[in-house]
mmCIF file of C-alpha atoms in Angstrom:
data_model
loop_
_atom_site.group_PDB
_atom_site.id
_atom_site.type_symbol
_atom_site.label_atom_id
_atom_site.label_comp_id
_atom_site.label_asym_id
_atom_site.label_seq_id
_atom_site.Cartn_x
_atom_site.Cartn_y
_atom_site.Cartn_z
ATOM 1 C CA MET A 1 -20.187 -9.099 -12.374
ATOM 2 C CA THR A 2 -19.141 -6.893 -9.456
ATOM 3 C CA SER A 3 -15.760 -7.123 -7.803
ATOM 4 C CA ARG A 4 -15.015 -5.797 -4.333
ATOM 5 C CA VAL A 5 -11.412 -5.291 -3.253
ATOM 6 C CA PHE A 6 -10.656 -4.523 0.399
ATOM 7 C CA LEU A 7 -7.176 -3.010 0.764
ATOM 8 C CA ILE A 8 -5.935 -3.353 4.342
ATOM 9 C CA SER A 9 -2.895 -1.225 5.084
ATOM 10 C CA ALA A 10 -0.201 -2.971 7.111
ATOM 11 C CA ALA A 11 0.125 -2.458 10.848
ATOM 12 C CA ILE A 12 2.655 0.049 12.133
ATOM 13 C CA GLY A 13 6.320 -0.815 12.408
ATOM 14 C CA GLU A 14 9.489 1.093 13.159
ATOM 15 C CA ALA A 15 10.358 1.812 9.497
ATOM 16 C CA LEU A 16 6.902 3.289 8.864
ATOM 17 C CA ARG A 17 7.064 5.283 12.098
ATOM 18 C CA GLU A 18 10.452 6.716 11.089
ATOM 19 C CA ALA A 19 9.450 7.446 7.460
ATOM 20 C CA ARG A 20 12.284 5.130 6.428
ATOM 21 C CA PHE A 21 12.509 3.782 2.886
ATOM 22 C CA ASP A 22 12.038 0.079 3.557
ATOM 23 C CA ASP A 23 13.303 -2.909 1.587
ATOM 24 C CA GLY A 24 10.401 -5.070 2.739
ATOM 25 C CA SER A 25 12.234 -6.711 5.625
ATOM 26 C CA SER A 26 11.036 -4.453 8.455
ATOM 27 C CA PRO A 27 8.625 -6.113 10.878
ATOM 28 C CA VAL A 28 5.482 -4.902 12.575
ATOM 29 C CA ASP A 29 6.231 -3.588 16.060
ATOM 30 C CA ALA A 30 4.554 -4.769 19.286
ATOM 31 C CA SER A 31 1.894 -2.044 19.229
ATOM 32 C CA GLY A 32 1.063 -2.880 15.595
ATOM 33 C CA LEU A 33 0.664 -6.566 16.429
ATOM 34 C CA ARG A 34 -1.588 -5.732 19.386
ATOM 35 C CA ALA A 35 -3.757 -3.484 17.208
ATOM 36 C CA ALA A 36 -4.065 -6.123 14.475
ATOM 37 C CA ARG A 37 -4.952 -8.872 16.962
ATOM 38 C CA SER A 38 -7.498 -6.569 18.587
ATOM 39 C CA ALA A 39 -9.118 -5.909 15.181
ATOM 40 C CA ALA A 40 -9.291 -9.653 14.558
ATOM 41 C CA ASP A 41 -10.816 -10.259 18.013
ATOM 42 C CA ALA A 42 -13.415 -7.533 17.351
ATOM 43 C CA GLY A 43 -14.456 -9.216 14.102
ATOM 44 C CA ALA A 44 -13.577 -6.060 12.154
ATOM 45 C CA VAL A 45 -11.611 -7.794 9.379
ATOM 46 C CA PRO A 46 -13.494 -8.045 6.078
ATOM 47 C CA ALA A 47 -14.083 -11.591 4.900
ATOM 48 C CA GLY A 48 -13.054 -12.326 1.367
ATOM 49 C CA GLY A 49 -12.996 -15.133 -1.122
ATOM 50 C CA ARG A 50 -9.407 -14.368 -2.137
ATOM 51 C CA LEU A 51 -6.464 -13.075 -0.127
ATOM 52 C CA TRP A 52 -3.539 -11.233 -1.671
ATOM 53 C CA VAL A 53 -0.535 -10.159 0.408
ATOM 54 C CA SER A 54 2.281 -7.778 -0.468
ATOM 55 C CA PRO A 55 5.628 -9.591 -0.354
ATOM 56 C CA THR A 56 6.914 -7.784 2.751
ATOM 57 C CA VAL A 57 7.512 -8.993 6.290
ATOM 58 C CA ARG A 58 5.171 -6.316 7.677
ATOM 59 C CA CYS A 59 2.284 -7.375 5.401
ATOM 60 C CA ARG A 60 2.739 -11.089 6.095
ATOM 61 C CA GLN A 61 2.847 -10.419 9.858
ATOM 62 C CA THR A 62 -0.210 -8.160 9.641
ATOM 63 C CA ALA A 63 -2.204 -10.788 7.712
ATOM 64 C CA GLU A 64 -1.252 -13.437 10.254
ATOM 65 C CA ALA A 65 -2.171 -11.220 13.242
ATOM 66 C CA LEU A 66 -5.516 -10.448 11.573
ATOM 67 C CA GLY A 67 -6.187 -14.183 11.278
ATOM 68 C CA LEU A 68 -6.016 -14.150 7.482
ATOM 69 C CA GLU A 69 -4.569 -17.376 6.140
ATOM 70 C CA GLY A 70 -3.805 -18.885 2.765
ATOM 71 C CA GLY A 71 -2.945 -15.665 0.999
ATOM 72 C CA VAL A 72 -1.251 -15.421 -2.361
ATOM 73 C CA GLU A 73 1.898 -13.326 -2.297
ATOM 74 C CA ALA A 74 1.418 -10.912 -5.185
ATOM 75 C CA ALA A 75 4.645 -9.681 -6.793
ATOM 76 C CA GLU A 76 2.814 -6.752 -8.435
ATOM 77 C CA LEU A 77 1.988 -5.525 -4.930
ATOM 78 C CA ALA A 78 5.620 -5.167 -3.865
ATOM 79 C CA PRO A 79 6.506 -1.751 -2.414
ATOM 80 C CA LEU A 80 7.891 1.110 -4.468
ATOM 81 C CA ASP A 81 11.522 0.388 -5.378
ATOM 82 C CA VAL A 82 13.504 3.405 -4.185
ATOM 83 C CA GLY A 83 16.872 2.082 -5.325
ATOM 84 C CA ARG A 84 19.841 3.490 -3.456
ATOM 85 C CA TRP A 85 17.618 5.365 -0.973
ATOM 86 C CA ARG A 86 16.596 2.063 0.602
ATOM 87 C CA GLY A 87 17.259 2.056 4.350
ATOM 88 C CA ALA A 88 17.496 5.851 4.692
ATOM 89 C CA THR A 89 14.820 8.169 6.058
ATOM 90 C CA LEU A 90 13.224 10.833 3.896
ATOM 91 C CA ALA A 91 14.897 13.475 6.092
ATOM 92 C CA GLU A 92 18.332 11.903 5.543
ATOM 93 C CA VAL A 93 17.885 11.723 1.776
ATOM 94 C CA SER A 94 16.482 15.273 1.666
ATOM 95 C CA ALA A 95 19.552 16.557 3.491
ATOM 96 C CA LYS A 96 21.965 14.798 1.087
ATOM 97 C CA GLU A 97 20.052 15.129 -2.195
ATOM 98 C CA PRO A 98 17.502 17.950 -1.902
ATOM 99 C CA GLU A 99 17.267 18.539 -5.661
ATOM 100 C CA ALA A 100 16.737 14.831 -6.366
ATOM 101 C CA VAL A 101 13.987 14.578 -3.745
ATOM 102 C CA ALA A 102 12.288 17.696 -5.094
ATOM 103 C CA ARG A 103 12.419 16.286 -8.641
ATOM 104 C CA TRP A 104 11.056 12.920 -7.454
ATOM 105 C CA LEU A 105 8.143 14.571 -5.634
ATOM 106 C CA ALA A 106 7.308 16.875 -8.559
ATOM 107 C CA ASP A 107 7.717 14.574 -11.559
ATOM 108 C CA PRO A 108 5.961 11.171 -11.514
ATOM 109 C CA ALA A 109 8.259 9.898 -14.280
ATOM 110 C CA SER A 110 11.412 10.730 -12.299
ATOM 111 C CA ALA A 111 13.493 8.067 -10.533
ATOM 112 C CA PRO A 112 16.609 9.861 -9.248
ATOM 113 C CA HIS A 113 17.210 7.040 -6.739
ATOM 114 C CA ASP A 114 17.849 4.599 -9.633
ATOM 115 C CA GLY A 115 14.767 2.628 -8.668
ATOM 116 C CA GLU A 116 11.187 2.887 -9.867
ATOM 117 C CA SER A 117 9.299 6.050 -10.781
ATOM 118 C CA VAL A 118 5.905 6.747 -9.227
ATOM 119 C CA ARG A 119 4.373 6.370 -12.709
ATOM 120 C CA ALA A 120 5.945 2.928 -13.237
ATOM 121 C CA PHE A 121 4.913 1.907 -9.723
ATOM 122 C CA CYS A 122 1.286 2.980 -10.252
ATOM 123 C CA ASP A 123 1.227 1.092 -13.555
ATOM 124 C CA ARG A 124 2.626 -2.051 -11.930
ATOM 125 C CA VAL A 125 0.171 -2.201 -9.031
ATOM 126 C CA ALA A 126 -2.725 -1.311 -11.339
ATOM 127 C CA GLU A 127 -2.103 -4.624 -13.144
ATOM 128 C CA ARG A 128 -3.349 -6.415 -10.030
ATOM 129 C CA LEU A 129 -6.398 -4.132 -9.823
ATOM 130 C CA ASP A 130 -7.126 -4.794 -13.502
ATOM 131 C CA ALA A 131 -6.999 -8.527 -12.735
ATOM 132 C CA ALA A 132 -9.456 -8.007 -9.858
ATOM 133 C CA ALA A 133 -11.901 -6.292 -12.230
ATOM 134 C CA GLY A 134 -12.406 -9.632 -13.938
ATOM 135 C CA LEU A 135 -13.101 -11.503 -10.704
ATOM 136 C CA ASP A 136 -16.551 -11.751 -9.205
ATOM 137 C CA GLY A 137 -16.857 -11.489 -5.440
ATOM 138 C CA ARG A 138 -14.508 -10.283 -2.743
ATOM 139 C CA THR A 139 -10.759 -9.946 -2.533
ATOM 140 C CA VAL A 140 -8.891 -8.887 0.591
ATOM 141 C CA ALA A 141 -5.366 -7.537 0.086
ATOM 142 C CA VAL A 142 -2.941 -6.728 2.914
ATOM 143 C CA VAL A 143 -0.597 -4.137 1.449
ATOM 144 C CA GLU A 144 1.828 -1.340 2.194
ATOM 145 C CA PRO A 145 0.381 2.219 2.369
ATOM 146 C CA GLU A 146 1.964 3.325 -0.925
ATOM 147 C CA ILE A 147 0.144 0.512 -2.711
ATOM 148 C CA VAL A 148 -3.200 1.823 -1.429
ATOM 149 C CA ARG A 149 -2.187 5.287 -2.673
ATOM 150 C CA ALA A 150 -1.269 3.999 -6.126
ATOM 151 C CA LEU A 151 -4.470 1.975 -6.472
ATOM 152 C CA VAL A 152 -6.633 4.906 -5.363
ATOM 153 C CA VAL A 153 -4.943 7.136 -7.956
ATOM 154 C CA ARG A 154 -5.445 4.566 -10.732
ATOM 155 C CA ALA A 155 -8.983 3.563 -9.698
ATOM 156 C CA LEU A 156 -10.158 7.177 -9.720
ATOM 157 C CA GLY A 157 -8.226 8.135 -12.842
ATOM 158 C CA ALA A 158 -6.548 10.891 -10.826
ATOM 159 C CA PRO A 159 -3.379 12.580 -12.079
ATOM 160 C CA GLU A 160 -0.233 10.886 -10.796
ATOM 161 C CA PRO A 161 0.895 13.821 -8.607
ATOM 162 C CA ALA A 162 -2.177 13.004 -6.474
ATOM 163 C CA PHE A 163 -0.158 10.001 -5.222
ATOM 164 C CA TRP A 164 1.553 12.352 -2.734
ATOM 165 C CA ARG A 165 -1.812 13.749 -1.547
ATOM 166 C CA VAL A 166 -3.320 10.459 -0.369
ATOM 167 C CA ASP A 167 -2.677 9.684 3.299
ATOM 168 C CA VAL A 168 -3.102 6.077 4.401
ATOM 169 C CA SER A 169 -3.082 5.216 8.086
ATOM 170 C CA PRO A 170 -1.982 1.805 9.360
ATOM 171 C CA LEU A 171 -4.707 -0.826 9.765
ATOM 172 C CA THR A 172 -7.334 0.952 7.717
ATOM 173 C CA VAL A 173 -9.515 -0.474 4.975
ATOM 174 C CA THR A 174 -9.944 1.134 1.589
ATOM 175 C CA GLU A 175 -12.680 -0.536 -0.432
ATOM 176 C CA LEU A 176 -12.865 -0.490 -4.217
ATOM 177 C CA SER A 177 -15.981 -1.894 -5.828
ATOM 178 C CA GLY A 178 -16.848 -1.983 -9.473
ATOM 179 C CA ARG A 179 -17.416 -3.703 -12.754
ATOM 180 C CA ALA A 180 -15.244 -3.828 -15.822
ATOM 181 C CA GLY A 181 -12.639 -1.528 -14.305
ATOM 182 C CA ARG A 182 -14.984 1.278 -13.214
ATOM 183 C CA TRP A 183 -14.307 1.632 -9.521
ATOM 184 C CA ASN A 184 -16.051 3.291 -6.599
ATOM 185 C CA LEU A 185 -14.079 4.143 -3.480
ATOM 186 C CA ARG A 186 -14.734 3.932 0.241
ATOM 187 C CA SER A 187 -11.636 5.081 2.043
ATOM 188 C CA GLY A 188 -9.876 4.916 5.384
ATOM 189 C CA ARG A 189 -12.205 2.878 7.620
ATOM 190 C CA PRO A 190 -10.242 1.911 10.745
ATOM 191 C CA LEU A 191 -10.035 -1.808 11.523
ATOM 192 C CA ASP A 192 -11.430 -1.404 15.003
ATOM 193 C CA GLY A 193 -15.068 -2.240 14.409
ATOM 194 C CA ARG A 194 -16.241 1.359 13.860
ATOM 195 C CA ALA A 195 -18.223 1.956 10.669
#
């Protein structure tokens, strides 16, 4: 049995553009909606038997603009909980709490924001990937960029500090294919019809 998981990163929105720690309520902006609709019109969206959607406004709006319907909102695919940093930009938090930010970026078990550590986050989202390993066929998941990062780290068995070294652009597809939890990776294909 082979499972294929297509991770589509959400379209751009103001919070993503500003590097703002989002609480999941930030929408896609007009340019993000146009890009998603254009990808749908070009037939560039992977077809799947199952659709999973992160429980954020941006992911729901992206899925809708891509013409993906009937998705299951997956709680395990919620964004990283950054606790009291929610709503602030990385620059703002770095100016107020430089030591805490440095600790958070260096130690995957650290959660100085009173939220979720990168390690706990990677473990949580990997539960959904583990579930996909037992499913034959295709799954499409519209998710936030940090979820793609976490799943790439877990799928490849990379050390957790690699989480900060994975860049994920809006409206790109990262494909994981495998059997019994052994994954292969195809990363960063833009949703604009180019191979």
